[in-house]
CSV table of C-alpha atoms in Angstrom, one decimal:
chain,number,residue,atom,x,y,z
A,1,UNK,CA,-10.4,45.7,124.6
A,2,UNK,CA,-9.9,43.7,121.5
A,3,UNK,CA,-12.9,42.8,119.4
A,4,UNK,CA,-13.5,39.1,119.1
A,5,UNK,CA,-13.7,37.8,115.5
A,6,UNK,CA,-15.3,34.4,114.7
A,7,UNK,CA,-13.7,32.6,111.8
A,8,UNK,CA,-15.6,30.0,109.9
A,9,UNK,CA,-13.3,27.5,108.0
A,10,UNK,CA,-14.1,26.5,104.5
A,11,UNK,CA,-14.8,22.8,104.6
A,12,UNK,CA,-11.5,21.3,103.7
A,13,UNK,CA,-12.6,17.7,103.7
A,14,UNK,CA,-14.9,16.6,100.9
A,15,UNK,CA,-18.0,14.7,101.8
A,16,UNK,CA,-17.7,11.0,101.9
A,17,UNK,CA,-20.2,9.5,99.4
A,18,UNK,CA,-21.3,6.0,100.4
A,19,UNK,CA,-21.5,4.4,96.9
A,20,UNK,CA,-23.2,1.4,98.4
A,21,UNK,CA,-26.3,3.5,99.0
A,22,UNK,CA,-26.8,4.7,95.4
A,23,UNK,CA,-30.2,3.8,94.1
A,24,UNK,CA,-31.6,4.4,90.6
A,25,UNK,CA,-34.7,4.2,88.5
A,26,UNK,CA,-35.2,5.2,84.9
A,27,UNK,CA,-35.0,9.0,85.5
A,28,UNK,CA,-33.6,9.4,89.1
A,29,UNK,CA,-30.4,8.7,90.9
A,30,UNK,CA,-30.5,8.9,94.8
A,31,UNK,CA,-27.2,9.2,96.6
A,32,UNK,CA,-26.4,9.2,100.3
A,33,UNK,CA,-23.3,10.2,102.2
A,34,UNK,CA,-21.9,11.9,105.2
A,35,UNK,CA,-19.3,14.6,106.1
A,36,UNK,CA,-16.5,13.8,108.5
A,37,UNK,CA,-17.0,15.0,112.1
A,38,UNK,CA,-15.3,18.3,113.0
A,39,UNK,CA,-16.4,20.1,109.9
A,40,UNK,CA,-18.9,22.9,110.1
A,41,UNK,CA,-21.3,22.3,107.2
A,42,UNK,CA,-24.4,24.3,106.5
A,43,UNK,CA,-25.1,23.0,103.0
A,44,UNK,CA,-23.8,21.2,100.0
A,45,UNK,CA,-23.6,21.5,96.2
A,46,UNK,CA,-24.3,18.5,93.9
A,47,UNK,CA,-23.0,18.6,90.4
A,48,UNK,CA,-23.6,16.0,87.6
A,49,UNK,CA,-22.9,15.5,84.0
A,50,UNK,CA,-23.8,12.8,81.5
A,51,UNK,CA,-21.0,10.4,80.6
A,52,UNK,CA,-20.3,10.3,76.8
A,53,UNK,CA,-19.2,6.6,76.8
A,54,UNK,CA,-22.4,5.3,75.3
A,55,UNK,CA,-22.0,7.5,72.2
A,56,UNK,CA,-24.2,10.5,73.0
A,57,UNK,CA,-22.7,13.9,72.7
A,58,UNK,CA,-21.7,15.8,75.8
A,59,UNK,CA,-24.2,17.9,77.8
A,60,UNK,CA,-23.7,20.9,80.0
A,61,UNK,CA,-22.9,20.2,83.7
A,62,UNK,CA,-25.9,20.7,86.0
A,63,UNK,CA,-25.7,21.6,89.7
A,64,UNK,CA,-28.0,22.4,92.6
A,65,UNK,CA,-27.3,23.8,96.1
A,66,UNK,CA,-29.2,22.8,99.2
A,67,UNK,CA,-29.0,23.8,102.8
A,68,UNK,CA,-28.5,21.3,105.6
A,69,UNK,CA,-26.3,18.3,106.3
A,70,UNK,CA,-25.6,16.0,103.4
A,71,UNK,CA,-27.5,12.8,104.0
A,72,UNK,CA,-29.6,11.9,100.9
A,73,UNK,CA,-30.1,13.7,97.6
A,74,UNK,CA,-32.2,12.8,94.6
A,75,UNK,CA,-31.2,13.9,91.2
A,76,UNK,CA,-34.4,13.8,89.1
A,77,UNK,CA,-35.3,14.5,85.4
A,78,UNK,CA,-32.5,12.4,84.0
A,79,UNK,CA,-32.5,10.4,80.8
A,80,UNK,CA,-33.1,6.7,80.8
A,81,UNK,CA,-30.2,4.3,80.5
A,82,UNK,CA,-27.5,7.0,80.7
A,83,UNK,CA,-24.4,7.1,82.9
A,84,UNK,CA,-23.8,10.2,85.0
A,85,UNK,CA,-20.7,11.4,86.8
A,86,UNK,CA,-21.6,13.1,90.1
A,87,UNK,CA,-19.6,15.1,92.7
A,88,UNK,CA,-20.6,16.6,96.0
A,89,UNK,CA,-19.1,19.7,97.7
A,90,UNK,CA,-19.8,20.8,101.3
A,91,UNK,CA,-20.4,24.5,102.0
A,92,UNK,CA,-20.5,26.8,105.0
A,93,UNK,CA,-20.5,30.5,105.6
A,94,UNK,CA,-17.0,30.9,104.3
A,95,UNK,CA,-17.6,29.2,100.9
A,96,UNK,CA,-17.6,25.9,99.1
A,97,UNK,CA,-15.1,23.1,99.9
A,98,UNK,CA,-13.4,20.7,97.5
A,99,UNK,CA,-15.3,18.2,95.4
A,100,UNK,CA,-15.7,14.6,96.5
A,101,UNK,CA,-14.4,11.8,94.3
A,102,UNK,CA,-16.4,11.3,91.2
A,103,UNK,CA,-19.4,9.0,91.6
A,104,UNK,CA,-20.5,7.2,88.5
A,105,UNK,CA,-24.1,5.9,88.4
A,106,UNK,CA,-26.4,4.8,85.6
A,107,UNK,CA,-30.1,5.2,85.4
A,108,UNK,CA,-32.2,2.2,84.6
A,109,UNK,CA,-32.5,1.2,80.9
A,110,UNK,CA,-35.8,1.0,79.1
A,111,UNK,CA,-36.5,-0.1,75.5
A,112,UNK,CA,-35.5,2.4,72.8
A,113,UNK,CA,-38.4,4.9,72.3
A,114,UNK,CA,-37.7,5.5,68.6
A,115,UNK,CA,-36.5,3.7,65.5
A,116,UNK,CA,-33.2,4.3,63.8
A,117,UNK,CA,-32.9,7.3,61.5
A,118,UNK,CA,-32.7,7.2,57.7
A,119,UNK,CA,-33.9,3.7,57.0
A,120,UNK,CA,-33.7,2.9,53.3
A,121,UNK,CA,-33.5,-0.1,50.9
A,122,UNK,CA,-32.1,-0.9,47.5
A,123,UNK,CA,-32.5,-3.8,45.1
A,124,UNK,CA,-29.3,-5.9,44.7
A,125,UNK,CA,-30.7,-8.4,42.3
A,126,UNK,CA,-33.9,-10.2,41.4
A,127,UNK,CA,-33.8,-12.1,44.7
A,128,UNK,CA,-31.9,-9.9,47.1
A,129,UNK,CA,-32.1,-6.4,48.6
A,130,UNK,CA,-30.0,-4.3,50.9
A,131,UNK,CA,-31.3,-2.4,54.0
A,132,UNK,CA,-29.5,0.6,55.4
A,133,UNK,CA,-30.1,2.8,58.5
A,134,UNK,CA,-28.6,5.4,60.7
A,135,UNK,CA,-28.4,5.7,64.5
A,136,UNK,CA,-31.1,6.2,67.0
A,137,UNK,CA,-31.3,9.8,68.3
A,138,UNK,CA,-29.5,10.0,71.6
A,139,UNK,CA,-32.5,11.1,73.6
A,140,UNK,CA,-34.4,8.0,72.4
A,141,UNK,CA,-31.8,5.3,73.1
A,142,UNK,CA,-32.6,4.9,76.8
A,143,UNK,CA,-29.5,2.9,77.2
A,144,UNK,CA,-26.6,1.5,75.2
A,145,UNK,CA,-27.6,0.2,71.7
A,146,UNK,CA,-26.3,-3.3,71.4
A,147,UNK,CA,-27.8,-4.3,68.0
A,148,UNK,CA,-30.5,-4.0,65.5
A,149,UNK,CA,-33.4,-6.1,64.1
A,150,UNK,CA,-34.1,-5.7,60.4
A,151,UNK,CA,-37.1,-7.4,58.9
A,152,UNK,CA,-38.6,-7.8,55.5
A,153,UNK,CA,-42.4,-8.1,54.9
A,154,UNK,CA,-44.5,-9.1,52.0
A,155,UNK,CA,-48.2,-8.0,52.2
A,156,UNK,CA,-47.8,-7.5,56.0
A,157,UNK,CA,-46.5,-11.1,56.5
A,158,UNK,CA,-42.9,-11.3,57.8
A,159,UNK,CA,-40.6,-13.0,55.3
A,160,UNK,CA,-37.2,-12.6,56.9
A,161,UNK,CA,-35.7,-11.3,60.1
A,162,UNK,CA,-32.0,-10.5,60.6
A,163,UNK,CA,-30.3,-9.6,63.8
A,164,UNK,CA,-27.4,-7.3,63.3
A,165,UNK,CA,-24.5,-6.2,65.6
A,166,UNK,CA,-24.4,-2.6,67.0
A,167,UNK,CA,-21.5,-1.7,64.7
A,168,UNK,CA,-23.4,-2.6,61.5
A,169,UNK,CA,-25.6,-0.2,59.6
A,170,UNK,CA,-26.4,-2.3,56.5
A,171,UNK,CA,-27.5,-5.9,55.8
A,172,UNK,CA,-28.3,-7.9,52.7
A,173,UNK,CA,-31.4,-10.0,52.6
A,174,UNK,CA,-31.5,-12.9,50.1
A,175,UNK,CA,-33.9,-15.6,49.0
A,176,UNK,CA,-36.7,-13.2,47.8
A,177,UNK,CA,-38.9,-13.4,44.8
A,178,UNK,CA,-38.2,-11.6,41.6
A,179,UNK,CA,-40.2,-8.5,40.6
A,180,UNK,CA,-42.0,-8.5,43.9
A,181,UNK,CA,-42.8,-5.6,46.3
A,182,UNK,CA,-41.6,-5.9,49.9
A,183,UNK,CA,-41.4,-3.6,52.8
A,184,UNK,CA,-38.5,-3.2,55.2
A,185,UNK,CA,-38.3,-2.1,58.9
A,186,UNK,CA,-35.5,-1.7,61.4
A,187,UNK,CA,-35.6,-1.5,65.2
A,188,UNK,CA,-32.8,-0.8,67.8
A,189,UNK,CA,-32.1,-3.2,70.7
A,190,UNK,CA,-30.7,-2.4,74.1
A,191,UNK,CA,-30.4,-4.5,77.3
A,192,UNK,CA,-34.0,-3.7,78.1
A,193,UNK,CA,-35.5,-4.9,74.9
A,194,UNK,CA,-36.4,-4.1,71.3
A,195,UNK,CA,-37.6,-0.6,70.4
A,196,UNK,CA,-40.3,0.4,67.9
A,197,UNK,CA,-39.9,-0.4,64.1
A,198,UNK,CA,-39.9,2.5,61.6
A,199,UNK,CA,-42.8,3.0,59.2
A,200,UNK,CA,-42.5,0.5,56.4
A,201,UNK,CA,-40.2,1.4,53.5
A,202,UNK,CA,-41.3,-0.2,50.2
A,203,UNK,CA,-38.9,-1.9,47.8
A,204,UNK,CA,-39.4,-3.9,44.7
A,205,UNK,CA,-36.9,-6.6,43.6
A,206,UNK,CA,-35.7,-6.4,40.0
A,207,UNK,CA,-37.0,-8.7,37.3
A,208,UNK,CA,-34.9,-11.6,36.2
A,209,UNK,CA,-34.7,-10.1,32.8
A,210,UNK,CA,-34.8,-6.4,32.0
A,211,UNK,CA,-36.2,-5.7,28.5
A,212,UNK,CA,-35.7,-2.4,26.7
A,213,UNK,CA,-35.8,-0.7,23.3
A,214,UNK,CA,-32.3,0.0,21.9
A,215,UNK,CA,-33.3,1.8,18.7
A,216,UNK,CA,-36.0,2.1,16.0
A,217,UNK,CA,-36.4,3.0,12.3
A,218,UNK,CA,-39.4,3.2,10.1
A,219,UNK,CA,-39.2,-0.6,9.4
A,220,UNK,CA,-37.3,-2.0,12.3
A,221,UNK,CA,-37.1,-2.3,16.1
A,222,UNK,CA,-34.0,-3.3,18.1
A,223,UNK,CA,-34.5,-4.6,21.6
A,224,UNK,CA,-32.0,-5.7,24.3
A,225,UNK,CA,-32.2,-7.4,27.6
A,226,UNK,CA,-30.1,-8.1,30.6
A,227,UNK,CA,-30.3,-11.3,32.7
A,228,UNK,CA,-29.8,-11.2,36.4
A,229,UNK,CA,-26.5,-12.5,37.6
A,230,UNK,CA,-28.1,-15.3,39.7
A,231,UNK,CA,-29.8,-16.8,36.7
A,232,UNK,CA,-28.5,-18.8,33.7
A,233,UNK,CA,-30.2,-18.5,30.3
A,234,UNK,CA,-30.2,-21.5,28.0
A,235,UNK,CA,-32.6,-20.4,25.4
A,236,UNK,CA,-34.8,-17.6,24.1
A,237,UNK,CA,-37.8,-17.3,21.8
A,238,UNK,CA,-38.9,-13.8,20.5
A,239,UNK,CA,-42.4,-13.1,19.2
A,240,UNK,CA,-43.9,-9.8,18.2
A,241,UNK,CA,-47.3,-8.7,16.8
A,242,UNK,CA,-48.9,-5.6,15.2
A,243,UNK,CA,-51.1,-4.3,18.0
A,244,UNK,CA,-53.4,-2.6,15.5
A,245,UNK,CA,-54.3,-5.9,13.7
A,246,UNK,CA,-53.4,-8.3,16.5
A,247,UNK,CA,-51.6,-10.7,14.1
A,248,UNK,CA,-48.7,-12.9,14.8
A,249,UNK,CA,-45.6,-11.7,12.8
A,250,UNK,CA,-42.6,-13.9,13.6
A,251,UNK,CA,-40.8,-16.1,16.0
A,252,UNK,CA,-37.0,-16.6,16.4
A,253,UNK,CA,-34.7,-18.7,18.5
A,254,UNK,CA,-31.5,-17.9,20.3
A,255,UNK,CA,-29.5,-18.3,17.0
A,256,UNK,CA,-30.8,-14.9,15.9
A,257,UNK,CA,-29.3,-13.0,18.8
A,258,UNK,CA,-26.2,-10.9,19.2
A,259,UNK,CA,-24.5,-9.5,22.3
A,260,UNK,CA,-22.3,-10.7,25.1
A,261,UNK,CA,-22.8,-13.1,28.1
A,262,UNK,CA,-24.8,-10.5,30.0
A,263,UNK,CA,-26.6,-8.6,27.4
A,264,UNK,CA,-28.6,-9.8,24.3
A,265,UNK,CA,-29.7,-7.8,21.3
A,266,UNK,CA,-32.3,-8.7,18.7
A,267,UNK,CA,-33.5,-6.7,15.6
A,268,UNK,CA,-37.0,-7.1,14.1
A,269,UNK,CA,-37.1,-5.9,10.5
A,270,UNK,CA,-39.6,-5.6,7.6
A,271,UNK,CA,-42.1,-3.9,10.0
A,272,UNK,CA,-44.8,-1.4,9.1
A,273,UNK,CA,-44.0,2.3,9.4
A,274,UNK,CA,-45.4,4.2,12.4
A,275,UNK,CA,-46.9,1.1,13.9
A,276,UNK,CA,-47.1,-0.1,17.5
A,277,UNK,CA,-45.9,-3.6,18.3
A,278,UNK,CA,-46.2,-5.9,21.3
A,279,UNK,CA,-43.0,-7.8,21.9
A,280,UNK,CA,-42.6,-11.0,24.0
A,281,UNK,CA,-39.3,-12.6,25.0
A,282,UNK,CA,-39.8,-16.2,26.3
A,283,UNK,CA,-36.6,-17.2,28.2
A,284,UNK,CA,-35.5,-20.4,29.7
A,285,UNK,CA,-33.8,-19.4,32.9
A,286,UNK,CA,-32.4,-21.9,35.4
A,287,UNK,CA,-34.4,-24.6,33.6
A,288,UNK,CA,-37.7,-22.7,33.8
A,289,UNK,CA,-39.7,-20.7,31.2
A,290,UNK,CA,-40.3,-17.0,31.9
A,291,UNK,CA,-42.0,-14.5,29.7
A,292,UNK,CA,-41.2,-10.8,29.5
A,293,UNK,CA,-43.1,-8.1,27.6
A,294,UNK,CA,-42.6,-4.6,26.2
A,295,UNK,CA,-44.2,-2.3,23.6
A,296,UNK,CA,-42.5,-0.2,20.9
A,297,UNK,CA,-43.5,1.9,17.8
A,298,UNK,CA,-41.6,2.1,14.5
A,299,UNK,CA,-40.7,5.6,13.3
A,300,UNK,CA,-43.0,7.5,11.0
A,301,UNK,CA,-41.9,9.7,8.0
A,302,UNK,CA,-45.0,11.7,8.1
């Protein structure tokens, strides 16, 4: 008498996933589906992997096996605002069948949970600065970043806010005051809202006129200065005094200057050896008077 052998077929028809029954929240995707009649199914395997389309790097595929008919399954512990590609495979005693068509589902977006990396600032002129930043770490995006908000503050009062497209990583902010301390902050934006701003980064705009010592001898001091590109100089007056005796020494007008259009040079001569002097340049810039100060010491032979 022949021994009877029971054969169990590997499920050859993939489960039919009803995409109309996919539900999501910020960290969970719930899918429902069914297996065509006639297939012996004792369990199923669900596999999922984050889609890289929103700019995050790839992650390893995850999977879980579960006994019973496929009716509903919750994938938990996912990241907010990320798209996942999901497949389902039916199984029985003989093994695992083919994968279903790929189901793409996205968890709900929430506001970014961190600010962009590497926020910095640089002074462009006496009245303008630039603000630069990097990306938000993938784990903190909580969705697709669609833009950024850069803001400039002065003594905690907001001075300027600029909304920047997602592709930008730098913005210039103009209309500021010369030689003034500001603070800059940047936040990322996704469809759910604006994320947190970074800790303030201080920046000081340059002065309208930069005054420096070019050279010195025992009896002379040569100073130079640069004028900001946004300002037009129509006159200068230079005065200097011996800081030991606090006496006024001399005053000169623009006719005593040398240099080109952007840099001016002036030499004070017949000074006392080894003596400190206070120097003031009074400049007419854009029709207004501005004063600038420095200190220098003549050389000593002793």
